[in-house]
PDB file of N, CA and C in Angstrom:
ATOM      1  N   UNK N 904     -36.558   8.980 -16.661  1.00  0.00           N
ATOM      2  CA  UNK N 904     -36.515   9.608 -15.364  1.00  0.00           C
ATOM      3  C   UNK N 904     -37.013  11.046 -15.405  1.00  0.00           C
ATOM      4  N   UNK N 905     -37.437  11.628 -16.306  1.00  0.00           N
ATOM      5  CA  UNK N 905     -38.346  12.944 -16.768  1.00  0.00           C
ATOM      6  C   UNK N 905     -37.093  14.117 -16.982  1.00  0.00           C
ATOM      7  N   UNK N 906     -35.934  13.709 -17.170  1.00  0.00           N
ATOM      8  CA  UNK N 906     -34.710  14.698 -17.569  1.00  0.00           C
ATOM      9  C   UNK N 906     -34.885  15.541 -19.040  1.00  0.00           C
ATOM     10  N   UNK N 907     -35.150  16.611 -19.165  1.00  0.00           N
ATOM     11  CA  UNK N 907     -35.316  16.612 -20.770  1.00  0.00           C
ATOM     12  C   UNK N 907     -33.945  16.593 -21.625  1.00  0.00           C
ATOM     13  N   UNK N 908     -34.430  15.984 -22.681  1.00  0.00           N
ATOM     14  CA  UNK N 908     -33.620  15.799 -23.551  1.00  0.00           C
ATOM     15  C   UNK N 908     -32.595  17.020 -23.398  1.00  0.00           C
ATOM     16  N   UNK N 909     -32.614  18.381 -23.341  1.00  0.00           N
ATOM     17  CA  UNK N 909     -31.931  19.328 -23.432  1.00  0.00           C
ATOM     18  C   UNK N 909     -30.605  19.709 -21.957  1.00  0.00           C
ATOM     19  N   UNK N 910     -30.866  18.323 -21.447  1.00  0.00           N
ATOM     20  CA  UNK N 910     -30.353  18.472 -19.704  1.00  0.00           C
ATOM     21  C   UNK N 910     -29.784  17.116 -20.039  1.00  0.00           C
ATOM     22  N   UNK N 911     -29.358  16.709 -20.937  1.00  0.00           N
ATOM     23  CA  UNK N 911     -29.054  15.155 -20.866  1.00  0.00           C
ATOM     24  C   UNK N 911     -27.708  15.218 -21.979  1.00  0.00           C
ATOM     25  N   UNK N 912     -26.731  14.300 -21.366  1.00  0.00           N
ATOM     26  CA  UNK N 912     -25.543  14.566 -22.143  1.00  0.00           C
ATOM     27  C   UNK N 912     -24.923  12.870 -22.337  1.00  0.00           C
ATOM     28  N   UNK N 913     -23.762  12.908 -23.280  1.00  0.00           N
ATOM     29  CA  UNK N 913     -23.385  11.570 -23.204  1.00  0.00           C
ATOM     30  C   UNK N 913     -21.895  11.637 -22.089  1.00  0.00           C
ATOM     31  N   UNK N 914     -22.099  10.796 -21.492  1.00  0.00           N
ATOM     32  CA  UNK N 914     -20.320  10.568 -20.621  1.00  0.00           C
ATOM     33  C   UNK N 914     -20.114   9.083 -20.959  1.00  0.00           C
ATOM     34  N   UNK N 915     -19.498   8.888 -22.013  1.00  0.00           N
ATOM     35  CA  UNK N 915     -18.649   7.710 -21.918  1.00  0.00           C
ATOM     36  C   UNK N 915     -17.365   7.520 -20.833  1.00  0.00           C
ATOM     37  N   UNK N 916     -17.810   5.682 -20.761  1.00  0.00           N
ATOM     38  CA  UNK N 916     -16.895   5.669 -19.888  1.00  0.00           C
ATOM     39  C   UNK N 916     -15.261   5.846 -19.911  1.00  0.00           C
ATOM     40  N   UNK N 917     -13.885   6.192 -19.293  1.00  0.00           N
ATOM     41  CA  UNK N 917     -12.964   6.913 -18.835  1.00  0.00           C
ATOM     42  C   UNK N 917     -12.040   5.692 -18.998  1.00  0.00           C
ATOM     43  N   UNK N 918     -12.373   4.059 -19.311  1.00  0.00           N
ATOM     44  CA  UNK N 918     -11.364   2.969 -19.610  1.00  0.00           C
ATOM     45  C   UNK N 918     -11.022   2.419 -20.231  1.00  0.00           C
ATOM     46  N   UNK N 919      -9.870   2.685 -20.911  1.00  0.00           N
ATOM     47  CA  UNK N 919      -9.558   2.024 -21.926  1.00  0.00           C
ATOM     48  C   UNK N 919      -9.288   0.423 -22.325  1.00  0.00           C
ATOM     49  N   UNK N 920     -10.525   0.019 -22.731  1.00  0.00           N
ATOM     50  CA  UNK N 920     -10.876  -1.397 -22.392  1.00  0.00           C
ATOM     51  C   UNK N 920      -9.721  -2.031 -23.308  1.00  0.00           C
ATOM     52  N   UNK N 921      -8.900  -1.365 -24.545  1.00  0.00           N
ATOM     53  CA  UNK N 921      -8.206  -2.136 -24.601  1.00  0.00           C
ATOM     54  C   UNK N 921      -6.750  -2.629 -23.782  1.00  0.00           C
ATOM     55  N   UNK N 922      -6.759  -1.507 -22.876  1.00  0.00           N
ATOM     56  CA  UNK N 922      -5.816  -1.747 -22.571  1.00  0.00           C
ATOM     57  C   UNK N 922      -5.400  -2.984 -21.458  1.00  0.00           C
ATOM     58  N   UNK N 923      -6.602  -3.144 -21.139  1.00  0.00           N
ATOM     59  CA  UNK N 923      -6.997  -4.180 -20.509  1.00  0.00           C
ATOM     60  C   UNK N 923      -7.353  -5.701 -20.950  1.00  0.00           C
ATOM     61  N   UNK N 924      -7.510  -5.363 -22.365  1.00  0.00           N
ATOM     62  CA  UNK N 924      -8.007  -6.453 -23.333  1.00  0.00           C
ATOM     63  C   UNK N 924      -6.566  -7.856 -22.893  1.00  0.00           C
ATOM     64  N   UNK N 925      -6.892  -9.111 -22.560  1.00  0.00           N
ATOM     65  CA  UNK N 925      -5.930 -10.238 -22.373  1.00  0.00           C
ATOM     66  C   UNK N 925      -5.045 -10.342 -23.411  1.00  0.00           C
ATOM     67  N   UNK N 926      -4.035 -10.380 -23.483  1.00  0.00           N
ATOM     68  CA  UNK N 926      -2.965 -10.818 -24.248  1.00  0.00           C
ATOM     69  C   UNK N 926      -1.988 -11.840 -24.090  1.00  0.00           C
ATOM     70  N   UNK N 927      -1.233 -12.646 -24.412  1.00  0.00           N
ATOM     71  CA  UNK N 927      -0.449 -13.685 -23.879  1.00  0.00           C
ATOM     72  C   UNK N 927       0.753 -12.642 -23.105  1.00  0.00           C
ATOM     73  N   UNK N 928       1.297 -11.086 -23.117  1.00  0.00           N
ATOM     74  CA  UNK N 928       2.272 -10.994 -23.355  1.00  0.00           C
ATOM     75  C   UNK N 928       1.760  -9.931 -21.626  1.00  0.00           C
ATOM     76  N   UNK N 929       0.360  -9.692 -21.978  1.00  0.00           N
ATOM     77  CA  UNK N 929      -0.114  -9.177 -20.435  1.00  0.00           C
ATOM     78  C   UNK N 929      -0.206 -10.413 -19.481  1.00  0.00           C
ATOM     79  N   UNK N 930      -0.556 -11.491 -19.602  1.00  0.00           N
ATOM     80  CA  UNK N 930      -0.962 -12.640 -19.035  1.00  0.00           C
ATOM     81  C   UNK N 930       0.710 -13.497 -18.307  1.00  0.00           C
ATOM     82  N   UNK N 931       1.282 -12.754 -18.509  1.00  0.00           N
ATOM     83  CA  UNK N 931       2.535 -13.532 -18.428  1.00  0.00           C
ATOM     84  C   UNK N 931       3.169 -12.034 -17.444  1.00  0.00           C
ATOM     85  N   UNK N 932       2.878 -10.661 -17.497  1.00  0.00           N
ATOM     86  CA  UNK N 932       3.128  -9.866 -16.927  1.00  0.00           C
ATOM     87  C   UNK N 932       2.277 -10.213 -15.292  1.00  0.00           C
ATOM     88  N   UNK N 933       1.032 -10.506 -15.384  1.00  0.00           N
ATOM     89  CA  UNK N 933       0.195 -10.749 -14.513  1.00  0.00           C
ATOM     90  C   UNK N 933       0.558 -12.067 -13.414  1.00  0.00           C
ATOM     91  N   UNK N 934       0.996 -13.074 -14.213  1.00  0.00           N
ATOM     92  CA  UNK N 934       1.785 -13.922 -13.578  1.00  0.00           C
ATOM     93  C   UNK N 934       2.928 -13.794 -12.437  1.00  0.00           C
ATOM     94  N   UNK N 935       3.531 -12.974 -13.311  1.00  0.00           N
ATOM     95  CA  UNK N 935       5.166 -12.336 -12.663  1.00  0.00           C
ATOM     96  C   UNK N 935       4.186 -11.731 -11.544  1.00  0.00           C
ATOM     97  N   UNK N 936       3.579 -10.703 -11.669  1.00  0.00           N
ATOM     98  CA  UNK N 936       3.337  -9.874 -10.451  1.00  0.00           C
ATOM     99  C   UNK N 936       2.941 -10.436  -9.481  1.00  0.00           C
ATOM    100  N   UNK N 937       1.655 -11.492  -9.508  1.00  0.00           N
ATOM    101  CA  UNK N 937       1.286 -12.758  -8.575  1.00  0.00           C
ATOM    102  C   UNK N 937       2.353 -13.137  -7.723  1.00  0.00           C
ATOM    103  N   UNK N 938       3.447 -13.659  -8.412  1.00  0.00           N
ATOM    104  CA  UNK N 938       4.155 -14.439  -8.021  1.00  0.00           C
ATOM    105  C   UNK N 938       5.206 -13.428  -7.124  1.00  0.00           C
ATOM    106  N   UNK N 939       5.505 -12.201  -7.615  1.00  0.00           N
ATOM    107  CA  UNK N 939       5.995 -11.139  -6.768  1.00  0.00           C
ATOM    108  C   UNK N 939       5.798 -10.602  -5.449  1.00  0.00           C
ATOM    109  N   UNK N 940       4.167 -11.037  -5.593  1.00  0.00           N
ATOM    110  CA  UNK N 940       3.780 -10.590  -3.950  1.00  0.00           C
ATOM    111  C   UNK N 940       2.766 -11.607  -3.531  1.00  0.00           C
ATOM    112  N   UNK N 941       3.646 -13.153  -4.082  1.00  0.00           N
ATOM    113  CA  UNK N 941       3.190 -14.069  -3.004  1.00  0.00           C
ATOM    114  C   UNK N 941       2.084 -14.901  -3.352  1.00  0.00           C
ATOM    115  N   UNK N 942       1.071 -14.409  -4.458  1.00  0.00           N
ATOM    116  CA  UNK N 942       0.059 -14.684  -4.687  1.00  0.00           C
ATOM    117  C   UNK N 942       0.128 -16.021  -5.434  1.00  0.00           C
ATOM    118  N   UNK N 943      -0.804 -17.100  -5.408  1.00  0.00           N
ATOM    119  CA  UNK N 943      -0.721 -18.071  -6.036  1.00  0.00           C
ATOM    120  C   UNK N 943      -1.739 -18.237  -7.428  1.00  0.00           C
ATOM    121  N   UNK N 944      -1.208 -18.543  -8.585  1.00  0.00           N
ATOM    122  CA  UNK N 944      -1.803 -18.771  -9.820  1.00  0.00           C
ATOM    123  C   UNK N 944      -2.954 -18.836  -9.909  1.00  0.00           C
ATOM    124  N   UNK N 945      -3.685 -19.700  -8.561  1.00  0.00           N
ATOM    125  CA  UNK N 945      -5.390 -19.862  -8.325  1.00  0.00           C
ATOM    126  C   UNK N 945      -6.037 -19.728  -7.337  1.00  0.00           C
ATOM    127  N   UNK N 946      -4.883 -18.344  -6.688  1.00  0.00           N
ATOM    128  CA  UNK N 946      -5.910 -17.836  -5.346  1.00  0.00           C
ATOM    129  C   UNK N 946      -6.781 -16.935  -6.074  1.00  0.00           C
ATOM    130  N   UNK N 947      -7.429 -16.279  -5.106  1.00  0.00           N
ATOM    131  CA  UNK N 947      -8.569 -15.107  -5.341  1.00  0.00           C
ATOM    132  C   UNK N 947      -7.773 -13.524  -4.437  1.00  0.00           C
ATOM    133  N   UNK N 948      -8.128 -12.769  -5.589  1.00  0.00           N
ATOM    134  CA  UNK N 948      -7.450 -11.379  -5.563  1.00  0.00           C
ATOM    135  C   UNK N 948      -8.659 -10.330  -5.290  1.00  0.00           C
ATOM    136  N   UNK N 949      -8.938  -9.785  -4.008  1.00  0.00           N
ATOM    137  CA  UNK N 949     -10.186  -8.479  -3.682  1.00  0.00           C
ATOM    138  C   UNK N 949      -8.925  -7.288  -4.194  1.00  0.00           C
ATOM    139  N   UNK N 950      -9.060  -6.217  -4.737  1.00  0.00           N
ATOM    140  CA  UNK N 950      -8.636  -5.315  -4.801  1.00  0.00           C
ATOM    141  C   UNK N 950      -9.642  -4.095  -4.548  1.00  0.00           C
ATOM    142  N   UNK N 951      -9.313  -3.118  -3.222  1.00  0.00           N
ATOM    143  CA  UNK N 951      -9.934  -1.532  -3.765  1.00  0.00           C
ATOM    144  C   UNK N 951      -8.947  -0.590  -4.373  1.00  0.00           C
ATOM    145  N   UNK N 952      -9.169   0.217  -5.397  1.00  0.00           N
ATOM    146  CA  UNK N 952      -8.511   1.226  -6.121  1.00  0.00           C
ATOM    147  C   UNK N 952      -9.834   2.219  -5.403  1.00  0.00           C
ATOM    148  N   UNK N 953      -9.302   3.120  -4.892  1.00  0.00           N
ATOM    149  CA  UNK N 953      -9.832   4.399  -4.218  1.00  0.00           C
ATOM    150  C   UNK N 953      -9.006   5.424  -3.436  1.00  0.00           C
ATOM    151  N   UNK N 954      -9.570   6.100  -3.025  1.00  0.00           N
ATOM    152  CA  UNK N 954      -8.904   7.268  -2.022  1.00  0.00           C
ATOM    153  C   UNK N 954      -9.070   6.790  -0.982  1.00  0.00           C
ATOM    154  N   UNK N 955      -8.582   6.415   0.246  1.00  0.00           N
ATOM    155  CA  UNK N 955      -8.424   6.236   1.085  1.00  0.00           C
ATOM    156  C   UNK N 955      -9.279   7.324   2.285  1.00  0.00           C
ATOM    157  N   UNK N 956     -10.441   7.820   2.185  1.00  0.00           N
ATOM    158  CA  UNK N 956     -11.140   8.623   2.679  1.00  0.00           C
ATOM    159  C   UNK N 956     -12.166   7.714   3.591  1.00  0.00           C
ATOM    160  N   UNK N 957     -12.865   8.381   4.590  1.00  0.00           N
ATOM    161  CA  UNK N 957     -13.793   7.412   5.551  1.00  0.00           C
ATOM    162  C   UNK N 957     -15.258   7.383   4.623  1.00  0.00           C
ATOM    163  N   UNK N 958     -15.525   8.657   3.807  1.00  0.00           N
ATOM    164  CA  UNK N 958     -16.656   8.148   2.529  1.00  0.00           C
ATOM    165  C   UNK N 958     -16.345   6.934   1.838  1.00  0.00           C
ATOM    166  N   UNK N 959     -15.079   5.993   1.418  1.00  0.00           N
ATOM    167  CA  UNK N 959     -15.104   5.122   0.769  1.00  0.00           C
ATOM    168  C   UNK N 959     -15.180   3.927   1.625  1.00  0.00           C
ATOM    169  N   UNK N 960     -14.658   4.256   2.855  1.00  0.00           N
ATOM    170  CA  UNK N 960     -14.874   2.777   3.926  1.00  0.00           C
ATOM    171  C   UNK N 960     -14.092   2.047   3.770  1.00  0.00           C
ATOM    172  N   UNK N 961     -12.542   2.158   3.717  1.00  0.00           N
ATOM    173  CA  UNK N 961     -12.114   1.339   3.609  1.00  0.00           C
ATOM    174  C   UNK N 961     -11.936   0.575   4.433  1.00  0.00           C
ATOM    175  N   UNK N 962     -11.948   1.087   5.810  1.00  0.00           N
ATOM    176  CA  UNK N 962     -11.634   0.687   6.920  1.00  0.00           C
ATOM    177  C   UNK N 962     -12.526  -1.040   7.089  1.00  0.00           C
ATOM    178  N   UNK N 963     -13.905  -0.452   6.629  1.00  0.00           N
ATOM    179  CA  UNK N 963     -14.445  -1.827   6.496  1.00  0.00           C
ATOM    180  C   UNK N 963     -14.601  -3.165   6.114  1.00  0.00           C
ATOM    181  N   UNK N 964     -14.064  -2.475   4.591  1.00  0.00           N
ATOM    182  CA  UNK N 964     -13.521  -3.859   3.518  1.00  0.00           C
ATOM    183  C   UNK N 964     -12.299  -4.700   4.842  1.00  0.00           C
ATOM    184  N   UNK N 965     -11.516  -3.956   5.137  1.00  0.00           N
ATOM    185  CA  UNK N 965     -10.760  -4.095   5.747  1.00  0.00           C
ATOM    186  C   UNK N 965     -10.473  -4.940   6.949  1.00  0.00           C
ATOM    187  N   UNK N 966     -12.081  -4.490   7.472  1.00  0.00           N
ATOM    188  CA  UNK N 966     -12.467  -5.353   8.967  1.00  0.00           C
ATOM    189  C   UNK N 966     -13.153  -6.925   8.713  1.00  0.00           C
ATOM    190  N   UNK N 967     -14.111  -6.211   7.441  1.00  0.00           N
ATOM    191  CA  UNK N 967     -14.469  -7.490   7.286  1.00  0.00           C
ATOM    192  C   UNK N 967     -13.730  -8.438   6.626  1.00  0.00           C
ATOM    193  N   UNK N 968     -12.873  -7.981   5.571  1.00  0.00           N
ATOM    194  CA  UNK N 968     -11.980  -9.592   4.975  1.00  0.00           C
ATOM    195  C   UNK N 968     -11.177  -9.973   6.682  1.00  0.00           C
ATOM    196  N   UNK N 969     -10.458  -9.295   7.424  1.00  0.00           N
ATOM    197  CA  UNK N 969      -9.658 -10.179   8.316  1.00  0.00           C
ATOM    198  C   UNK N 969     -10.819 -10.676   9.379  1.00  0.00           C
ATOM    199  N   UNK N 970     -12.333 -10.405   9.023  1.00  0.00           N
ATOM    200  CA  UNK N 970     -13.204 -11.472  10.323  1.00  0.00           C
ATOM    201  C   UNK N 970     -13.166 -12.485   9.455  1.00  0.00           C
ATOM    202  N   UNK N 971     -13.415 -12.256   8.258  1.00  0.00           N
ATOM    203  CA  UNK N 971     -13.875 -13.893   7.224  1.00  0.00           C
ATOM    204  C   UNK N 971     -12.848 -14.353   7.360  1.00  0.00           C
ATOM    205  N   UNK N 972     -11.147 -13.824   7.335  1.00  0.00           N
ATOM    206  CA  UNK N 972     -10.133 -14.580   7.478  1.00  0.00           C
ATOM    207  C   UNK N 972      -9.623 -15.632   8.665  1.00  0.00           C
ATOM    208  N   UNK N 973      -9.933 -14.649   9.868  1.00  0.00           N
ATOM    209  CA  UNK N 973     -10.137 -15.477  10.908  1.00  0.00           C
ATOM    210  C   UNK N 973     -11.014 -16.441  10.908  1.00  0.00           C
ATOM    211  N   UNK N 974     -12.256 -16.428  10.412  1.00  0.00           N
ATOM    212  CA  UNK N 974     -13.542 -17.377  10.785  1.00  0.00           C
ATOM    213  C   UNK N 974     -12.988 -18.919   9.547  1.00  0.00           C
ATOM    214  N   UNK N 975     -11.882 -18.580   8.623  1.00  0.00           N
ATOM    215  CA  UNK N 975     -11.574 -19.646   8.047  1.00  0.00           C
ATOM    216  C   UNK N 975     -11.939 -19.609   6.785  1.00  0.00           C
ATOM    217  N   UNK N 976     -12.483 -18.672   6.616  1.00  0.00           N
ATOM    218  CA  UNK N 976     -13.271 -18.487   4.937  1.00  0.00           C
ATOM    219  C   UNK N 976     -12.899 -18.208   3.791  1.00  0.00           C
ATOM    220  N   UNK N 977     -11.615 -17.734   4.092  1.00  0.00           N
ATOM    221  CA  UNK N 977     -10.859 -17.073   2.998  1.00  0.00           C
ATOM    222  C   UNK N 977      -9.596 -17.769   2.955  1.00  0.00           C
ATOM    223  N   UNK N 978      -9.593 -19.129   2.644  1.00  0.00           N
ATOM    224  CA  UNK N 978      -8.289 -19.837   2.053  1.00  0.00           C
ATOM    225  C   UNK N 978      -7.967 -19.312   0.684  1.00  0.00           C
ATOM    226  N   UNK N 979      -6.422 -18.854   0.824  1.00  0.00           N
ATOM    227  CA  UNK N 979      -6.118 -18.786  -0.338  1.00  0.00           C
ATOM    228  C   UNK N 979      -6.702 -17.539  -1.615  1.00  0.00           C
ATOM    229  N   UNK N 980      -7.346 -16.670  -0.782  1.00  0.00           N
ATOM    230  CA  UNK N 980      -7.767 -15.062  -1.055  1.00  0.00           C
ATOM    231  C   UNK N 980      -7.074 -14.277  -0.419  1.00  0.00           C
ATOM    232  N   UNK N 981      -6.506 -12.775  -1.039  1.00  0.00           N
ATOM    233  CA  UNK N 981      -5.651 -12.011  -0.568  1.00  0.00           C
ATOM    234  C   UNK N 981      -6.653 -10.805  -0.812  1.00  0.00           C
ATOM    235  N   UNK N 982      -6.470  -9.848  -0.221  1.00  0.00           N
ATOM    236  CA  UNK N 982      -6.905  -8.445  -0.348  1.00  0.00           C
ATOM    237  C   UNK N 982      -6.076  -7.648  -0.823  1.00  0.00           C
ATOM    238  N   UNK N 983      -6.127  -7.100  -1.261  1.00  0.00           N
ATOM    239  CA  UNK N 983      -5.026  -5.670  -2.255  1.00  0.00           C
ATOM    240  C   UNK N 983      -5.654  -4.399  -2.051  1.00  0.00           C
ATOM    241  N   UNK N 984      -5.108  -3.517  -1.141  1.00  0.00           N
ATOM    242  CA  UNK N 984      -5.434  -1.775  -0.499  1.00  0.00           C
ATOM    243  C   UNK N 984      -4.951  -0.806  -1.865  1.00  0.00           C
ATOM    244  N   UNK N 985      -5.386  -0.708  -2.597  1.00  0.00           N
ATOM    245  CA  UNK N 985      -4.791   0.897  -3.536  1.00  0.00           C
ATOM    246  C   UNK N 985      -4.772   1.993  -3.493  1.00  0.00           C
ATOM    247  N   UNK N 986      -4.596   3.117  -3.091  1.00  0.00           N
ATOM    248  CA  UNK N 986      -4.726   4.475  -2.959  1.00  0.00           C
ATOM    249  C   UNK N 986      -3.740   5.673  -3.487  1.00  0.00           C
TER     250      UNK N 986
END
C-alpha cells in the first residue's frame, strides 16, 4: 500500500485465543448458560459485543433480526445485545 517500512508497526491481535480454545469443562459451562436463558442446544446464537452508539447501528441489527423474525425466518435463532 506504499507505507514505508519506517511507518509500519506490528499490532497483534488483543484475544486470547486460548482462552477461548474448546474444552469439555468450557463446553459444559456453555451449555448451562444456553439453557439459562432459554436457548436450545441447536438453535442459532447472533451476538453484538459493542458500545451501544448510533456509529455501531445497533438499532439496525435490531430492526432487521425482528423483520426476518416476523417474516418467519428465524426459527429457533435468538439475538444477544452486549454493551
Amino acid at each position: 500500500y506504499g507505507v514505508p517500512a519506517a511507518r509500519r508497526f506490528r499490532a497483534p491481535h488483543c484475544v486470547d485465543a486460548a482462552r477461548f480454545a474448546p474444552t469439555p469443562e468450557r463446553r459444559a459451562e456453555a451449555e448451562a448458560r444456553r439453557r439459562a436463558l432459554g436457548i436450545g442446544a441447536h438453535d442459532r446464537v447472533a451476538l453484538f459485543a459493542g458500545k451501544f452508539i448510533p456509529k455501531k447501528r445497533p438499532d439496525l441489527l435490531l430492526a432487521a433480526f425482528g423483520a426476518a423474525a416476523s417474516a418467519g425466518g428465524l426459527a429457533g435463532a435468538h439475538l444477544i445485545l452486549m454493551g
